[in-house]
Short mmCIF file of C-alpha atoms in Angstrom, two decimals:
data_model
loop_
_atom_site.label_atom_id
_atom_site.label_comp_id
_atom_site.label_asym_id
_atom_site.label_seq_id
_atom_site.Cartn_x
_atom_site.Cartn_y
_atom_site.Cartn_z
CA UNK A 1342 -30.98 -8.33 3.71
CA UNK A 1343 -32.15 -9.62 0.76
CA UNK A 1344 -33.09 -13.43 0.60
CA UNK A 1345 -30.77 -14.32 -2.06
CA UNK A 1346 -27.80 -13.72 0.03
CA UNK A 1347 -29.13 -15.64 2.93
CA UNK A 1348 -28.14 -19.59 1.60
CA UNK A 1349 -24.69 -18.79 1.52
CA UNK A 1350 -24.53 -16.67 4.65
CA UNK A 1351 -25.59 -20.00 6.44
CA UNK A 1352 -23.63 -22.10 4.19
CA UNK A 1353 -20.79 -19.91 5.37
CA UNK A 1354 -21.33 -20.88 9.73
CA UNK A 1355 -18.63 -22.39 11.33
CA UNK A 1356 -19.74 -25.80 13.42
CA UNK A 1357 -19.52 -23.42 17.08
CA UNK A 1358 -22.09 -20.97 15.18
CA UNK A 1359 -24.08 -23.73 13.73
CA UNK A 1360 -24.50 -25.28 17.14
CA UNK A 1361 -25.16 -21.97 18.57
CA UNK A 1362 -28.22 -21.18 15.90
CA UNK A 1363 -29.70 -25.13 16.35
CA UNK A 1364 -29.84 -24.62 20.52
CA UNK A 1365 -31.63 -21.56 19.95
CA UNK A 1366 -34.07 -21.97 17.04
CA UNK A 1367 -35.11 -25.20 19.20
CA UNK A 1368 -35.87 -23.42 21.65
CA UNK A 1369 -37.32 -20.09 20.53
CA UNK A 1370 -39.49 -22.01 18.09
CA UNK A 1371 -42.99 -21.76 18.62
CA UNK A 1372 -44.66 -25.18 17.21
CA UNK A 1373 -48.26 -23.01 17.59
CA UNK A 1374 -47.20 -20.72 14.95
CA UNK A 1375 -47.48 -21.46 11.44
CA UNK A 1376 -43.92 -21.95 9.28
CA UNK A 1377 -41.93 -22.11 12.83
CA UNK A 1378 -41.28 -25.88 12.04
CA UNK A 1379 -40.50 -25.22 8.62
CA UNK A 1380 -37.64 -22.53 9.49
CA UNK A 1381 -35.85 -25.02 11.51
CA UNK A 1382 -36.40 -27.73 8.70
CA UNK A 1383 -34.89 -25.05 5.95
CA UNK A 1384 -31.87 -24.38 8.11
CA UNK A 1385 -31.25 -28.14 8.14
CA UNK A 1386 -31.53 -28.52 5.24
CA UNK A 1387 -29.14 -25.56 4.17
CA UNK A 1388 -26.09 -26.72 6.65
CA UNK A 1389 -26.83 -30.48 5.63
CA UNK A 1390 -24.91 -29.86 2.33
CA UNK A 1391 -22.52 -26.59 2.15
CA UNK A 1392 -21.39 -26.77 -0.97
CA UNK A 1393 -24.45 -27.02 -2.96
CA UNK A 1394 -25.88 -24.28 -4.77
CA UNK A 1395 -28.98 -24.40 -3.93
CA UNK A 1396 -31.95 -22.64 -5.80
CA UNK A 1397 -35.56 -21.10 -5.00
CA UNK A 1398 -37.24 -24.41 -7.07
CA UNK A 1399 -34.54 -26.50 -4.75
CA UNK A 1400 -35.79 -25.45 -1.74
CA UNK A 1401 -39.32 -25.20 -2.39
CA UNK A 1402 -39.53 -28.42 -3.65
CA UNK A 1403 -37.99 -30.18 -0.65
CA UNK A 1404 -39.73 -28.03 1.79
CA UNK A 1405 -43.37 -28.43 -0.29
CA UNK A 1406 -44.03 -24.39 -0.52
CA UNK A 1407 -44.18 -21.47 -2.79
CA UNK A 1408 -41.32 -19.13 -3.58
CA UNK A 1409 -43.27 -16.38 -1.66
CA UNK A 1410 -43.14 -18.23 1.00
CA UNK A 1411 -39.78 -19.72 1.08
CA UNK A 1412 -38.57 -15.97 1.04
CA UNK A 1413 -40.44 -14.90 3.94
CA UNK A 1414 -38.40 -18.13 5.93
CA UNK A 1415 -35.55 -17.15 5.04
CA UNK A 1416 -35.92 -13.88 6.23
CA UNK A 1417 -37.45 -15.12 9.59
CA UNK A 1418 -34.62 -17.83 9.99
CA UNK A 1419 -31.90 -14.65 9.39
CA UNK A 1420 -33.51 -12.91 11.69
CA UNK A 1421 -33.22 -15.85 14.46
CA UNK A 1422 -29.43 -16.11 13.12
CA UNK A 1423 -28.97 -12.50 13.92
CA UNK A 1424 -30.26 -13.19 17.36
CA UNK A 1425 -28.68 -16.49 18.16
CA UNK A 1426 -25.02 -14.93 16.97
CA UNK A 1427 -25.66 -11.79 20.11
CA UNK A 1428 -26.59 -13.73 22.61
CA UNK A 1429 -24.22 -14.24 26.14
CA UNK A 1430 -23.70 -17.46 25.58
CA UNK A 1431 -22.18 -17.59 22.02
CA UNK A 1432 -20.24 -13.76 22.80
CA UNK A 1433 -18.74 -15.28 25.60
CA UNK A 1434 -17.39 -18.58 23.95
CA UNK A 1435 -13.52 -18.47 24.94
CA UNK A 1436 -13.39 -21.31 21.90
CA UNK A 1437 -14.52 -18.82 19.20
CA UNK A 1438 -13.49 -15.53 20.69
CA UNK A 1439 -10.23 -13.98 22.63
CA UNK A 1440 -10.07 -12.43 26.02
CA UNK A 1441 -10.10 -8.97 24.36
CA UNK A 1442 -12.75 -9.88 21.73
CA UNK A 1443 -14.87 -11.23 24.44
CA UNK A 1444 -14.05 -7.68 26.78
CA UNK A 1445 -15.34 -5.26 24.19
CA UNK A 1446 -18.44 -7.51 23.48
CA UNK A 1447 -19.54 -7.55 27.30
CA UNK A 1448 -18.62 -2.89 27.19
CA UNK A 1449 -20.77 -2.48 24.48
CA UNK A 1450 -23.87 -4.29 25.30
CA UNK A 1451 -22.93 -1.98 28.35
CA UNK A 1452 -23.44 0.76 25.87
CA UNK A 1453 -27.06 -0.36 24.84
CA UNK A 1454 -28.13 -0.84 28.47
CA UNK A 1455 -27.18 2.62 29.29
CA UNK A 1456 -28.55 4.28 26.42
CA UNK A 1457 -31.82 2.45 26.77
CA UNK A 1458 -32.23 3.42 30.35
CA UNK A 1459 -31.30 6.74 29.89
CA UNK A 1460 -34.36 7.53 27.65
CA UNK A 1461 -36.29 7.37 30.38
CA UNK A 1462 -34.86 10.88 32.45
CA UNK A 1463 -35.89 9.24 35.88
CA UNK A 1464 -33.99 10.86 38.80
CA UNK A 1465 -34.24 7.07 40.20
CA UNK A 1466 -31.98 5.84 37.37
CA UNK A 1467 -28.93 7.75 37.99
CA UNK A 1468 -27.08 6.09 40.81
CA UNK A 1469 -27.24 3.08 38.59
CA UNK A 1470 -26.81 4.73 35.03
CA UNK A 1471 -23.07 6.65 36.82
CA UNK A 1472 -22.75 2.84 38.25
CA UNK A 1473 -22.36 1.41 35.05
CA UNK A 1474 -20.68 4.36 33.15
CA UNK A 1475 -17.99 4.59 35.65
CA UNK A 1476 -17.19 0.75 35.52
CA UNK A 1477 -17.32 0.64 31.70
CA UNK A 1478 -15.25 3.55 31.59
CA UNK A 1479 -12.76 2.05 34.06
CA UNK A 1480 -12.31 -1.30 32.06
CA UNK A 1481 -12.32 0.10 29.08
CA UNK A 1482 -9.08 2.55 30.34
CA UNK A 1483 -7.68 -0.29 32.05
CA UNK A 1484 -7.60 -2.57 28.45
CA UNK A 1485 -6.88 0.76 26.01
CA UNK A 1486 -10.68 0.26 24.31
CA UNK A 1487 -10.61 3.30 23.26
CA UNK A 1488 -13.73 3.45 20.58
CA UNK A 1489 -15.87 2.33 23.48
CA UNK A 1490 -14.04 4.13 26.12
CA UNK A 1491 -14.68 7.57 23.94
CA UNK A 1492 -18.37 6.73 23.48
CA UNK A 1493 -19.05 6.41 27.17
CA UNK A 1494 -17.21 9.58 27.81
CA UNK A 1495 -19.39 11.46 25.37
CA UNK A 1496 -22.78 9.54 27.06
CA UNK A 1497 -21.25 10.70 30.79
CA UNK A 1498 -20.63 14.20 29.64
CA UNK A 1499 -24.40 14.58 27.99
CA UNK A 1500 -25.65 13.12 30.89
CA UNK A 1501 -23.74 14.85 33.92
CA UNK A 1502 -22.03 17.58 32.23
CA UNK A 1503 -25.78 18.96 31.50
CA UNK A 1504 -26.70 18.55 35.52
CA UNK A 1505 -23.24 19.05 37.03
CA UNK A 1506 -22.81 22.55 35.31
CA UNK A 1507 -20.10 23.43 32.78
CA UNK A 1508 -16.81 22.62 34.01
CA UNK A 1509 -17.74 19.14 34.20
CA UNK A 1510 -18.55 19.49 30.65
CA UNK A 1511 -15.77 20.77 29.42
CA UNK A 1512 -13.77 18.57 31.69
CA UNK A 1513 -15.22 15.52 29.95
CA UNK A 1514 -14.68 17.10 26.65
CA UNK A 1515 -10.47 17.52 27.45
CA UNK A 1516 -10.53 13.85 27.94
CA UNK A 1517 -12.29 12.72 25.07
CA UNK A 1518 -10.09 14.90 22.89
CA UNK A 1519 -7.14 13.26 24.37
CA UNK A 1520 -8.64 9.70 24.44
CA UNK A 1521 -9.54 10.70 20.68
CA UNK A 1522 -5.98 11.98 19.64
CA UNK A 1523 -4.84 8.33 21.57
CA UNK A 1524 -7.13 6.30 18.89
CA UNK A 1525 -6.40 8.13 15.72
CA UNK A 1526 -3.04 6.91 16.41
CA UNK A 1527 -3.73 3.52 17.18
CA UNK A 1528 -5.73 3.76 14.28
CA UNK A 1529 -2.25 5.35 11.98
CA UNK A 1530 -0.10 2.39 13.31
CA UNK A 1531 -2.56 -0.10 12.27
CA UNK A 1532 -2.96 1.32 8.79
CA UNK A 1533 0.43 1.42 8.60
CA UNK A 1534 0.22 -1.80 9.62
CA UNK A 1535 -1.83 -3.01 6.73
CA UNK A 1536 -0.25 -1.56 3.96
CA UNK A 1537 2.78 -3.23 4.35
CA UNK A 1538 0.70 -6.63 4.58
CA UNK A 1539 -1.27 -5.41 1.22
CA UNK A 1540 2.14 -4.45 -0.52
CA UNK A 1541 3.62 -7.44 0.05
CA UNK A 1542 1.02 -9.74 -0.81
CA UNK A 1543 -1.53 -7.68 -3.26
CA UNK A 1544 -1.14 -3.87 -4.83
CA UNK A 1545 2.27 -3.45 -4.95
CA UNK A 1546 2.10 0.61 -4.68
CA UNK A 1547 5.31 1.18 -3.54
CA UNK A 1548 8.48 0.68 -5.37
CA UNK A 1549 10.78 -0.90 -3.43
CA UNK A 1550 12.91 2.19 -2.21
CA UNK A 1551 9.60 4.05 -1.05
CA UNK A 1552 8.48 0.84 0.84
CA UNK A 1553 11.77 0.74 2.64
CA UNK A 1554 11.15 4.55 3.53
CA UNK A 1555 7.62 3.72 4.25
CA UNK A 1556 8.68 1.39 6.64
CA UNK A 1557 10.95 3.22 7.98
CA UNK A 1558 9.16 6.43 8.62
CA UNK A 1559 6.27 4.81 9.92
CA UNK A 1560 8.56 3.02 12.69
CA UNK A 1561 9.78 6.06 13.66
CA UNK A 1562 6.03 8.04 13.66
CA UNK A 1563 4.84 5.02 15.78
CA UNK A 1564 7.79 5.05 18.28
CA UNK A 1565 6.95 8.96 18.98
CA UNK A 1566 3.35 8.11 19.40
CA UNK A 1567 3.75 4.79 21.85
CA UNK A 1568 6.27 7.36 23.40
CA UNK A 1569 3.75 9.94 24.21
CA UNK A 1570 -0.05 7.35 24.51
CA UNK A 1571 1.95 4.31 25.81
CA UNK A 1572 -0.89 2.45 23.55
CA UNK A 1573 0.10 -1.23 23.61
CA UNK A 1574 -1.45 -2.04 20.36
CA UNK A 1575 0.82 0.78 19.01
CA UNK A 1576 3.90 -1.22 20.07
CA UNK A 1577 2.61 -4.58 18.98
CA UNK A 1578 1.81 -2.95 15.52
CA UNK A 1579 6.04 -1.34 15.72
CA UNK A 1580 7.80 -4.62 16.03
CA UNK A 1581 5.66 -6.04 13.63
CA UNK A 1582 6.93 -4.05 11.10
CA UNK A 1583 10.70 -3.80 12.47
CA UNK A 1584 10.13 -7.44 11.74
CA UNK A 1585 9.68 -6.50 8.38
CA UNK A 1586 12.05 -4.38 7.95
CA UNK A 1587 14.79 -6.56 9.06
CA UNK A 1588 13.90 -9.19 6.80
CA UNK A 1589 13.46 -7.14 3.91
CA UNK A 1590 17.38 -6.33 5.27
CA UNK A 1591 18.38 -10.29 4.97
CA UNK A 1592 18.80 -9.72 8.63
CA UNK A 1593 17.24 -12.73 10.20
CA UNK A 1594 19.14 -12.85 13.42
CA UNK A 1595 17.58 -9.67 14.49
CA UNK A 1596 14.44 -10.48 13.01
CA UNK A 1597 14.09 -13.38 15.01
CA UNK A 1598 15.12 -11.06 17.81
CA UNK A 1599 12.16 -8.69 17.47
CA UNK A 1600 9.85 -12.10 17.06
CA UNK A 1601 10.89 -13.20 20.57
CA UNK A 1602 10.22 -9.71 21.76
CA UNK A 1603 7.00 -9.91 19.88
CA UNK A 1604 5.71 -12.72 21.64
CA UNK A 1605 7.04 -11.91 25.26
CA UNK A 1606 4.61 -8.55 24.69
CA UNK A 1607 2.07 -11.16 23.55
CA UNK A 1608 2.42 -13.24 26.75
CA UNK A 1609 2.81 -10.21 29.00
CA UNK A 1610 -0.20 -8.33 28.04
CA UNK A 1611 -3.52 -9.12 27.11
CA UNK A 1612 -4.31 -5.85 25.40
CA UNK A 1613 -2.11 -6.99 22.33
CA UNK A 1614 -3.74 -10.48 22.78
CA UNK A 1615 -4.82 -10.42 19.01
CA UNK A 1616 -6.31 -13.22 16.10
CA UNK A 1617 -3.64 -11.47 13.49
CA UNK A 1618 -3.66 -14.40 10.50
CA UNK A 1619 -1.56 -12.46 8.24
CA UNK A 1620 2.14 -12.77 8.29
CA UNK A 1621 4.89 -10.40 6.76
#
């Protein structure tokens, strides 16, 4: 990343983040190594005053150093950002982050761990590699995370489809193309999703009798597909825009109808448990 984008990144940290990138620079800081105190001092400095737009002769100046090296902190105190910002302790923060948010974090540094040990082919390994891929693949069914669900079918099929022979293989493969054909429409609904929430609010590419058929048809497209996937987000994304439609109707007693369904789903099911800040 180039330096020049890095004042406002930080400028941009909420106070849970900022906290989170303090605890660890303090203690990853190395007060042996020359410029380690200085980092900390330049982030201080930064988050001290948000809103100012602060320049290379700025910084330098209050920090006593050369441009060269001012760019060379920043890029070292990004880097600790970038490390701070992964770490269990900030991923797992139920203040910042959802139950679902904080599911697929924990599955995909699954991911890493099993494609780092299985560079090493060691017959040792296995037992635990399978371990892992069959309980990541087992939450991520259980929750409908289908990106990383798909993923760790693909790593189990490379990895025992090769030594189990080829119907295991092409087992695997049938259900990642139906785990795949699951997520492309999840992935329709919630496009669908969003251009409603753009047309209202920001293009305007619809006139108004194709966004009532827009609407429309992509009810009906998303009630055949929860039909056949029974995809919870699918369902979450349909009442959303019935919701929409209705209004759009002057029909506000069954509007408010399809919000009290809306949040019953919401309450009942944590796969739908979602930060959605835009409103129809």
């Amino acid at each position: 990343m180039a330096a020049s984008h890095i004042t406002e990144f930080i400028q941009s940290l909420s106070s849970e983040e900022i906290k989170v990138v303090k605890e660890y620079i303090s203690r990853s800081n190395n007060r042996l190594v020359l410029g380690e105190n200085k980092i900390e001092k330049l982030f201080d400095v930064i988050i001290r005053e948000p809103n100012r737009e602060f320049n290379y002769k700025d910084l330098t100046k209050i920090l006593k150093t050369s441009e060269a090296t001012l760019r060379v902190l920043k890029s070292r105190l990004f880097e600790k950002i970038e490390e701070a910002l992964v770490m269990k302790n900030h991923l797992k923060n139920k203040l910042i982050f959802n139950h679902r948010e904080r599911l697929v974090f924990v599955l995909k540094k699954k991911i890493l761990l099993i494609k780092s040990l299985n560079r090493n082919q060691n017959q040792k390994r296995i037992a635990t590699i399978n371990l892992l891929m069959n309980e990541t693949i087992t939450l991520a069914k259980r929750n409908q995370i289908y990106d990383v669900l798909i993923e760790m079918l693909y790593l189990q099929r490379n990895l025992n489809g090769i030594r189990l022979g080829i119907k295991e293989f092409e087992r695997l493969s049938k259900e990642m193309a139906y785990y795949e054909s699951i997520q492309k429409s999840v992935q329709n609904a919630h496009s669908s999703f969003y251009k409603v929430i753009l047309n209202n609010n920001f293009i305007n590419s619809f006139n108004q009798l194709e966004f009532d058929q827009f609407i429309s048809n992509s009810i009906t497209q998303m009630e055949i597909d929860y039909k056949s996937t029974k995809a919870q987000e699918i369902f979450y994304y349909t009442y959303f825009l019935k919701i929409a439609q209705a209004e759009r109707k002057k029909n506000y007693d069954q509007a408010i109808l399809y919000c009290k369904k809306l949040l019953l789903l919401l309450k009942k099911s944590p796969i739908v448990y979602l930060k959605v800040k835009a409103s129809l």
